[in-house]
Amino acid sequence: MHIVKQLMAIPGVVAAGEYAYRGDRFSYEGALTDEFARMASILCRANTLSVNMQSEIFDSFAENIGCRPVQGWIVRGSQITICAVGNYFAFIENRDELLNDVMTIMRAKVGDVQDDLLVNLYARLGGDTKEALY
Amino acid sequence: MNLQKMMDLPGALAAFTYSDKGDLQSHVLREGTELTPQVLDLLARSCVANLAIAGMEARGWEAVTGQGGFQPLKGFSMVGLEWSVVVDGNRGVVVKNRDADYEATFNALQAA
């Protein structure tokens, strides 16, 4: 299942999308207009580039400390949280366990965690990971 | 919440506090971790910068889109390859990605 569809199947995910690293293309699903999705893509791309730059600075202080390559970032709002991993983003409500589920799926699908069996299993299940497991 | 309690969070490798400018003020490191006080100091500085940028973006986003629910911000996290740093206010925790409970960590930092 495509990651955006998989994320949107989880109750509490407001919107999810994918953007090109070049910054000129994007796709999304959920409660955003085209213009807002374009803005969200630019915002996520800028922040992702910024944290990647910062990780290179960390690396110059201490090599191989487990920071690079950066997988993504999270901004926790009062009621909404933005998660970005790789070139995908998700706007989610602050509900119990939702952030952990979304990050597990996004990291498994996009991040460098192929060796983690449980995480990959989560990713293949799709939808509400807790409900599927138990 | 003191640093030792922050170290009880799932996967915690380090806990630290910092000034508004990002100067590292106190820290605890898990034995065996490759993180150093110097890296924590740099992390604190980057997190202050990232929180400020995120605050600006949240304010702008709410003003332009009319959507609410972002302000006031409750924290920021950078997710690295093996660990994530989670910060809110003047406190931060570095947690191992494999064991991280982001919600519990954000909630603990908020409650501190």
GROMACS .gro file of C-alpha atoms in nm:
model
  246
    1MET     CA    1   0.000   0.000   0.000
    2HIS     CA    2   0.130   0.347  -0.080
    3ILE     CA    3   0.254   0.519   0.233
    4VAL     CA    4   0.024   0.821   0.198
    5LYS     CA    5  -0.283   0.598   0.165
    6GLN     CA    6  -0.160   0.385   0.453
    7LEU     CA    7  -0.120   0.692   0.674
    8MET     CA    8  -0.458   0.834   0.575
    9ALA     CA    9  -0.624   0.507   0.677
   10ILE     CA   10  -0.527   0.575   1.040
   11PRO     CA   11  -0.791   0.766   1.240
   12GLY     CA   12  -0.653   1.104   1.345
   13VAL     CA   13  -0.425   1.160   1.045
   14VAL     CA   14  -0.546   1.492   0.905
   15ALA     CA   15  -0.337   1.502   0.588
   16ALA     CA   16  -0.034   1.333   0.438
   17GLY     CA   17   0.174   1.398   0.133
   18GLU     CA   18   0.492   1.356  -0.063
   19TYR     CA   19   0.710   1.627  -0.207
   20ALA     CA   20   0.999   1.632  -0.450
   21TYR     CA   21   1.336   1.727  -0.305
   22ARG     CA   22   1.362   1.978  -0.588
   23GLY     CA   23   1.058   2.143  -0.435
   24ASP     CA   24   0.849   2.188  -0.746
   25ARG     CA   25   0.617   1.888  -0.722
   26PHE     CA   26   0.398   1.742  -0.454
   27SER     CA   27   0.102   1.514  -0.400
   28TYR     CA   28  -0.122   1.481  -0.097
   29GLU     CA   29  -0.442   1.347   0.054
   30GLY     CA   30  -0.654   1.489   0.331
   31ALA     CA   31  -0.773   1.820   0.466
   32LEU     CA   32  -0.548   2.060   0.274
   33THR     CA   33  -0.611   2.274  -0.033
   34ASP     CA   34  -0.366   2.257  -0.325
   35GLU     CA   35  -0.212   2.585  -0.215
   36PHE     CA   36  -0.178   2.477   0.149
   37ALA     CA   37  -0.024   2.146   0.040
   38ARG     CA   38   0.225   2.339  -0.174
   39MET     CA   39   0.313   2.555   0.126
   40ALA     CA   40   0.342   2.251   0.351
   41SER     CA   41   0.575   2.084   0.100
   42ILE     CA   42   0.801   2.389   0.088
   43LEU     CA   43   0.801   2.416   0.468
   44CYS     CA   44   0.887   2.048   0.514
   45ARG     CA   45   1.158   2.057   0.249
   46ALA     CA   46   1.320   2.365   0.406
   47ASN     CA   47   1.318   2.212   0.755
   48THR     CA   48   1.449   1.878   0.627
   49LEU     CA   49   1.739   2.050   0.450
   50SER     CA   50   1.807   2.249   0.765
   51VAL     CA   51   1.828   1.949   0.999
   52ASN     CA   52   2.044   1.766   0.745
   53MET     CA   53   2.284   2.059   0.740
   54GLN     CA   54   2.290   2.057   1.120
   55SER     CA   55   2.366   1.685   1.129
   56GLU     CA   56   2.671   1.744   0.910
   57ILE     CA   57   2.793   1.996   1.166
   58PHE     CA   58   2.738   1.740   1.447
   59ASP     CA   59   2.932   1.490   1.243
   60SER     CA   60   3.229   1.724   1.219
   61PHE     CA   61   3.245   1.727   1.600
   62ALA     CA   62   3.207   1.354   1.652
   63GLU     CA   63   3.192   1.108   1.364
   64ASN     CA   64   2.954   0.814   1.350
   65ILE     CA   65   2.755   0.903   1.657
   66GLY     CA   66   2.432   0.774   1.505
   67CYS     CA   67   2.283   1.096   1.377
   68ARG     CA   68   2.345   1.080   1.002
   69PRO     CA   69   2.165   1.037   0.775
   70VAL     CA   70   1.884   1.227   0.943
   71GLN     CA   71   1.552   1.045   0.905
   72GLY     CA   72   1.319   1.336   0.971
   73TRP     CA   73   1.174   1.566   1.232
   74ILE     CA   74   0.862   1.630   1.439
   75VAL     CA   75   0.697   1.956   1.538
   76ARG     CA   76   0.455   1.905   1.826
   77GLY     CA   77   0.178   2.166   1.825
   78SER     CA   78  -0.089   2.214   2.091
   79GLN     CA   79  -0.341   1.997   1.903
   80ILE     CA   80  -0.171   1.909   1.574
   81THR     CA   81   0.169   1.750   1.513
   82ILE     CA   82   0.367   1.759   1.190
   83CYS     CA   83   0.587   1.458   1.114
   84ALA     CA   84   0.834   1.452   0.827
   85VAL     CA   85   1.041   1.150   0.729
   86GLY     CA   86   1.238   1.151   0.405
   87ASN     CA   87   1.026   1.334   0.151
   88TYR     CA   88   0.692   1.248   0.314
   89PHE     CA   89   0.494   1.451   0.564
   90ALA     CA   90   0.188   1.397   0.781
   91PHE     CA   91  -0.034   1.631   0.979
   92ILE     CA   92  -0.182   1.437   1.268
   93GLU     CA   93  -0.404   1.507   1.567
   94ASN     CA   94  -0.252   1.477   1.914
   95ARG     CA   95  -0.422   1.150   2.006
   96ASP     CA   96  -0.293   0.875   2.232
   97GLU     CA   97  -0.040   0.650   2.057
   98LEU     CA   98  -0.100   0.809   1.716
   99LEU     CA   99   0.238   0.981   1.694
  100ASN     CA  100   0.424   0.659   1.776
  101ASP     CA  101   0.224   0.460   1.518
  102VAL     CA  102   0.275   0.720   1.246
  103MET     CA  103   0.648   0.749   1.314
  104THR     CA  104   0.684   0.370   1.314
  105ILE     CA  105   0.517   0.343   0.974
  106MET     CA  106   0.698   0.640   0.822
  107ARG     CA  107   1.040   0.526   0.943
  108ALA     CA  108   0.977   0.170   0.828
  109LYS     CA  109   0.859   0.278   0.485
  110VAL     CA  110   1.096   0.563   0.421
  111GLY     CA  111   1.378   0.547   0.672
  112ASP     CA  112   1.688   0.329   0.695
  113VAL     CA  113   1.553   0.061   0.926
  114GLN     CA  114   1.523  -0.241   0.698
  115ASP     CA  115   1.701  -0.460   0.952
  116ASP     CA  116   1.432  -0.410   1.214
  117LEU     CA  117   1.187  -0.696   1.167
  118LEU     CA  118   0.914  -0.564   1.394
  119VAL     CA  119   0.917  -0.222   1.236
  120ASN     CA  120   0.892  -0.370   0.889
  121LEU     CA  121   0.610  -0.592   1.004
  122TYR     CA  122   0.422  -0.288   1.126
  123ALA     CA  123   0.471  -0.122   0.791
  124ARG     CA  124   0.330  -0.419   0.598
  125LEU     CA  125   0.017  -0.440   0.812
  126GLY     CA  126  -0.107  -0.093   0.725
  127GLY     CA  127  -0.389   0.104   0.881
  128ASP     CA  128  -0.424   0.092   1.257
  129THR     CA  129  -0.112  -0.097   1.355
  130LYS     CA  130  -0.223  -0.167   1.712
  131GLU     CA  131  -0.558  -0.309   1.605
  132ALA     CA  132  -0.389  -0.527   1.347
  133LEU     CA  133  -0.138  -0.667   1.593
  134TYR     CA  134  -0.360  -0.742   1.889
  135MET     CA  135   1.144   1.677   3.629
  136ASN     CA  136   1.507   1.624   3.712
  137LEU     CA  137   1.758   1.481   3.468
  138GLN     CA  138   1.769   1.143   3.637
  139LYS     CA  139   1.392   1.103   3.593
  140MET     CA  140   1.426   1.204   3.227
  141MET     CA  141   1.679   0.922   3.191
  142ASP     CA  142   1.402   0.678   3.289
  143LEU     CA  143   1.214   0.755   2.965
  144PRO     CA  144   1.218   0.463   2.717
  145GLY     CA  145   1.546   0.448   2.525
  146ALA     CA  146   1.698   0.754   2.693
  147LEU     CA  147   2.068   0.797   2.612
  148ALA     CA  148   2.112   1.148   2.748
  149ALA     CA  149   1.915   1.421   2.921
  150PHE     CA  150   2.010   1.784   2.936
  151THR     CA  151   1.898   2.137   3.014
  152TYR     CA  152   2.005   2.452   2.836
  153SER     CA  153   1.967   2.828   2.853
  154ASP     CA  154   1.744   3.035   2.622
  155LYS     CA  155   2.049   3.093   2.404
  156GLY     CA  156   2.128   2.722   2.384
  157ASP     CA  157   2.417   2.701   2.629
  158LEU     CA  158   2.430   2.355   2.783
  159GLN     CA  159   2.363   2.394   3.156
  160SER     CA  160   2.343   2.040   3.292
  161HIS     CA  161   2.346   1.693   3.145
  162VAL     CA  162   2.346   1.320   3.217
  163LEU     CA  163   2.489   1.068   2.971
  164ARG     CA  164   2.411   0.696   2.967
  165GLU     CA  165   2.726   0.494   3.021
  166GLY     CA  166   2.862   0.357   2.695
  167THR     CA  167   2.693   0.610   2.467
  168GLU     CA  168   2.904   0.779   2.203
  169LEU     CA  169   2.743   1.114   2.272
  170THR     CA  170   2.965   1.374   2.435
  171PRO     CA  171   2.894   1.696   2.627
  172GLN     CA  172   3.023   1.884   2.324
  173VAL     CA  173   2.767   1.717   2.098
  174LEU     CA  174   2.492   1.784   2.354
  175ASP     CA  175   2.591   2.151   2.359
  176LEU     CA  176   2.564   2.163   1.980
  177LEU     CA  177   2.233   1.975   1.990
  178ALA     CA  178   2.096   2.223   2.244
  179ARG     CA  179   2.192   2.515   2.022
  180SER     CA  180   2.037   2.357   1.713
  181CYS     CA  181   1.719   2.274   1.906
  182VAL     CA  182   1.679   2.632   2.027
  183ALA     CA  183   1.714   2.744   1.663
  184ASN     CA  184   1.473   2.477   1.536
  185LEU     CA  185   1.213   2.560   1.802
  186ALA     CA  186   1.233   2.927   1.707
  187ILE     CA  187   1.193   2.847   1.338
  188ALA     CA  188   0.904   2.609   1.409
  189GLY     CA  189   0.737   2.880   1.619
  190MET     CA  190   0.766   3.125   1.334
  191GLU     CA  191   0.628   2.870   1.087
  192ALA     CA  192   0.338   2.779   1.317
  193ARG     CA  193   0.242   3.142   1.360
  194GLY     CA  194   0.266   3.206   0.986
  195TRP     CA  195   0.078   2.888   0.897
  196GLU     CA  196  -0.210   2.974   1.131
  197ALA     CA  197  -0.230   3.329   1.000
  198VAL     CA  198  -0.222   3.232   0.631
  199THR     CA  199  -0.441   2.922   0.640
  200GLY     CA  200  -0.678   3.010   0.924
  201GLN     CA  201  -0.612   2.663   1.069
  202GLY     CA  202  -0.552   2.644   1.442
  203GLY     CA  203  -0.402   2.387   1.672
  204PHE     CA  204  -0.031   2.459   1.632
  205GLN     CA  205   0.040   2.736   1.882
  206PRO     CA  206   0.170   2.727   2.144
  207LEU     CA  207   0.426   2.469   2.030
  208LYS     CA  208   0.480   2.172   2.261
  209GLY     CA  209   0.819   2.064   2.136
  210PHE     CA  210   1.047   1.965   1.852
  211SER     CA  211   1.230   1.647   1.765
  212MET     CA  212   1.504   1.570   1.516
  213VAL     CA  213   1.504   1.203   1.419
  214GLY     CA  214   1.852   1.080   1.338
  215LEU     CA  215   1.956   0.738   1.210
  216GLU     CA  216   1.991   0.571   1.549
  217TRP     CA  217   1.860   0.826   1.796
  218SER     CA  218   1.626   1.122   1.820
  219VAL     CA  219   1.661   1.438   2.022
  220VAL     CA  220   1.335   1.561   2.172
  221VAL     CA  221   1.317   1.909   2.323
  222ASP     CA  222   1.063   2.139   2.481
  223GLY     CA  223   1.120   2.452   2.683
  224ASN     CA  224   1.475   2.436   2.818
  225ARG     CA  225   1.498   2.059   2.846
  226GLY     CA  226   1.588   1.782   2.608
  227VAL     CA  227   1.627   1.406   2.591
  228VAL     CA  228   1.814   1.192   2.341
  229VAL     CA  229   1.629   0.862   2.289
  230LYS     CA  230   1.723   0.551   2.094
  231ASN     CA  231   1.491   0.526   1.792
  232ARG     CA  232   1.434   0.156   1.844
  233ASP     CA  233   1.294   0.207   2.193
  234ALA     CA  234   1.162   0.561   2.160
  235ASP     CA  235   0.817   0.652   2.284
  236TYR     CA  236   0.781   0.995   2.131
  237GLU     CA  237   0.448   1.069   2.297
  238ALA     CA  238   0.568   0.978   2.643
  239THR     CA  239   0.882   1.183   2.588
  240PHE     CA  240   0.696   1.494   2.469
  241ASN     CA  241   0.447   1.457   2.754
  242ALA     CA  242   0.722   1.414   3.012
  243LEU     CA  243   0.910   1.720   2.888
  244GLN     CA  244   0.590   1.923   2.892
  245ALA     CA  245   0.506   1.817   3.245
  246ALA     CA  246   0.856   1.895   3.370
   0.00000   0.00000   0.00000
